[in-house]
Short mmCIF file of C-alpha atoms in Angstrom, two decimals:
data_model
loop_
_atom_site.label_atom_id
_atom_site.label_comp_id
_atom_site.label_asym_id
_atom_site.label_seq_id
_atom_site.Cartn_x
_atom_site.Cartn_y
_atom_site.Cartn_z
CA MET A 16 -9.32 59.59 5.32
CA THR A 17 -12.66 60.08 3.57
CA ILE A 18 -14.75 57.23 2.16
CA SER A 19 -13.88 58.39 -1.37
CA GLU A 20 -10.16 58.35 -0.59
CA GLN A 21 -10.42 54.87 0.95
CA LEU A 22 -12.25 53.54 -2.10
CA ARG A 23 -9.73 55.09 -4.50
CA GLN A 24 -6.88 53.62 -2.45
CA ASN A 25 -8.50 50.19 -2.80
CA ASN A 26 -8.71 50.67 -6.58
CA LYS A 27 -12.46 51.28 -6.62
CA HIS A 28 -14.33 53.86 -8.68
CA VAL A 29 -16.39 56.37 -6.76
CA LEU A 30 -19.72 57.66 -8.02
CA THR A 31 -21.57 60.51 -6.39
CA LEU A 32 -25.28 60.77 -7.07
CA SER A 33 -27.28 63.80 -6.10
CA THR A 34 -31.04 63.81 -6.39
CA GLN A 35 -33.41 66.67 -5.93
CA SER A 36 -36.62 64.71 -6.42
CA SER A 37 -39.53 64.79 -4.03
CA TYR A 38 -41.28 61.64 -2.89
CA ILE A 39 -44.96 61.62 -3.87
CA GLY A 40 -47.43 59.84 -1.64
CA GLY A 41 -46.22 60.67 1.84
CA GLU A 42 -42.93 60.33 3.62
CA SER A 43 -40.02 58.83 1.72
CA PRO A 44 -39.35 55.22 2.72
CA ILE A 45 -35.66 56.10 3.00
CA ARG A 46 -36.40 59.03 5.31
CA LYS A 47 -38.69 56.81 7.37
CA GLU A 48 -35.89 54.26 7.71
CA ILE A 49 -33.40 56.95 8.81
CA SER A 50 -35.90 58.41 11.27
CA THR A 51 -36.57 54.97 12.71
CA MET A 52 -32.86 54.27 12.93
CA HIS A 53 -32.13 57.53 14.76
CA THR A 54 -35.11 57.14 17.06
CA SER A 55 -34.13 53.60 17.99
CA THR A 56 -30.60 54.75 18.86
CA GLY A 57 -32.00 57.56 20.97
CA GLU A 58 -30.79 60.43 18.82
CA GLN A 59 -34.27 61.84 18.30
CA SER A 60 -36.11 60.29 21.21
CA GLY A 61 -38.09 62.69 23.35
CA SER A 62 -37.50 60.57 26.45
CA GLN A 63 -33.72 60.99 26.34
CA THR A 64 -32.18 64.05 27.98
CA ARG A 65 -30.55 66.44 25.57
CA ASN A 66 -27.01 66.98 26.76
CA VAL A 67 -25.38 68.98 23.93
CA THR A 68 -25.68 72.72 23.43
CA ILE A 69 -25.85 74.34 19.98
CA ASN A 70 -25.32 78.10 19.85
CA ILE A 71 -26.15 80.27 16.86
CA ARG A 72 -26.17 84.00 16.12
CA ALA A 73 -28.95 85.48 14.03
CA LYS A 74 -30.32 88.83 12.93
CA GLN A 75 -33.31 90.18 14.82
CA SER A 76 -35.50 89.82 11.72
CA GLN A 77 -34.49 86.17 11.33
CA ARG A 78 -35.28 85.42 14.98
CA ASP A 79 -38.64 87.15 14.66
CA ILE A 80 -39.63 84.97 11.70
CA ILE A 81 -38.43 81.82 13.47
CA ASP A 82 -40.37 82.78 16.60
CA HIS A 83 -43.51 83.43 14.58
CA ALA A 84 -43.25 80.09 12.76
CA ALA A 85 -42.60 78.27 16.04
CA GLU A 86 -45.64 79.95 17.58
CA VAL A 87 -47.82 78.93 14.63
CA GLN A 88 -46.79 75.30 15.21
CA GLY A 89 -47.18 75.57 18.97
CA LYS A 90 -43.51 74.91 19.66
CA SER A 91 -40.73 76.67 21.49
CA ARG A 92 -38.03 78.36 19.45
CA SER A 93 -35.56 75.63 20.45
CA GLU A 94 -37.92 72.80 19.49
CA PHE A 95 -38.72 74.44 16.17
CA MET A 96 -35.09 75.16 15.29
CA LEU A 97 -33.86 71.70 16.31
CA GLU A 98 -36.59 69.90 14.35
CA SER A 99 -36.10 72.13 11.30
CA SER A 100 -32.32 71.81 11.24
CA TYR A 101 -32.49 68.06 11.88
CA GLN A 102 -34.93 67.67 8.97
CA LYS A 103 -32.68 69.73 6.68
CA ALA A 104 -29.64 67.66 7.72
CA GLN A 105 -31.50 64.47 6.79
CA ASP A 106 -32.45 65.98 3.41
CA VAL A 107 -28.83 66.89 2.66
CA LEU A 108 -27.57 63.43 3.61
CA LEU A 109 -30.26 61.65 1.63
CA GLU A 110 -29.43 63.67 -1.48
CA GLN A 111 -25.83 62.45 -1.49
CA THR A 112 -25.14 58.77 -2.09
CA PHE A 113 -21.66 57.31 -2.46
CA PHE A 114 -20.90 53.82 -3.67
CA GLY A 115 -17.80 52.08 -4.92
CA LEU A 116 -17.48 49.77 -7.90
CA ASP A 117 -14.67 47.48 -8.95
CA GLU A 118 -13.26 47.92 -12.47
CA LEU A 119 -15.64 45.42 -14.14
CA LYS A 120 -18.81 46.75 -12.48
CA PHE A 121 -17.76 50.34 -13.27
CA LYS A 122 -17.29 49.50 -16.96
CA GLN A 123 -20.69 47.77 -17.03
CA PHE A 124 -22.30 50.77 -15.37
CA VAL A 125 -20.73 53.23 -17.83
CA ALA A 126 -21.75 51.01 -20.76
CA LEU A 127 -25.36 51.09 -19.56
CA LEU A 128 -25.25 54.88 -19.30
CA ASP A 129 -23.69 55.22 -22.76
CA ALA A 130 -26.03 52.75 -24.46
CA PRO A 131 -28.98 54.13 -26.43
CA PRO A 132 -32.30 53.85 -24.62
CA THR A 133 -34.26 50.67 -25.21
CA GLN A 134 -37.36 50.91 -27.38
CA ASP A 135 -40.45 50.98 -25.22
CA ASP A 136 -43.90 51.63 -26.71
CA LYS A 137 -45.42 52.77 -23.42
CA LEU A 138 -42.59 55.24 -22.83
CA ARG A 139 -42.85 56.53 -26.42
CA THR A 140 -46.62 57.04 -25.95
CA LEU A 141 -46.06 58.86 -22.68
CA LEU A 142 -43.44 61.17 -24.14
CA THR A 143 -45.40 61.96 -27.31
CA THR A 144 -48.80 62.50 -25.68
CA LYS A 145 -49.72 66.15 -25.29
CA ALA A 146 -50.00 67.21 -21.66
CA PRO A 147 -53.57 68.07 -20.56
CA TRP A 148 -52.51 71.59 -19.53
CA ASP A 149 -50.96 72.41 -22.95
#
């Protein structure tokens, strides 16, 4: 049973948020937390022996590009592919957030979304100021 199904069974509302935003100013604090968590459990630790095999088929042109990129970074093909796919997996997981709300909290949340925006002079100034590149 999925998390969504469990929440629905317990009479909870399920919201799925997907974000595509980039974090400005370095590594995302959320990504850092996930990286730390996985490293501390040994999932990404270089000192732990890798004991699982991942096989993949590719076109010759794809392998050539991967090999070239790995060479540019001074890594083996396996190191490059594992790091790249692990990074992409983290991105996908961080973009999807599930949380459940009881009936009251869900109604409050929807009311906030449906309410007109609050009047904010700073926001109005920001939105009405001509961009320097225009």
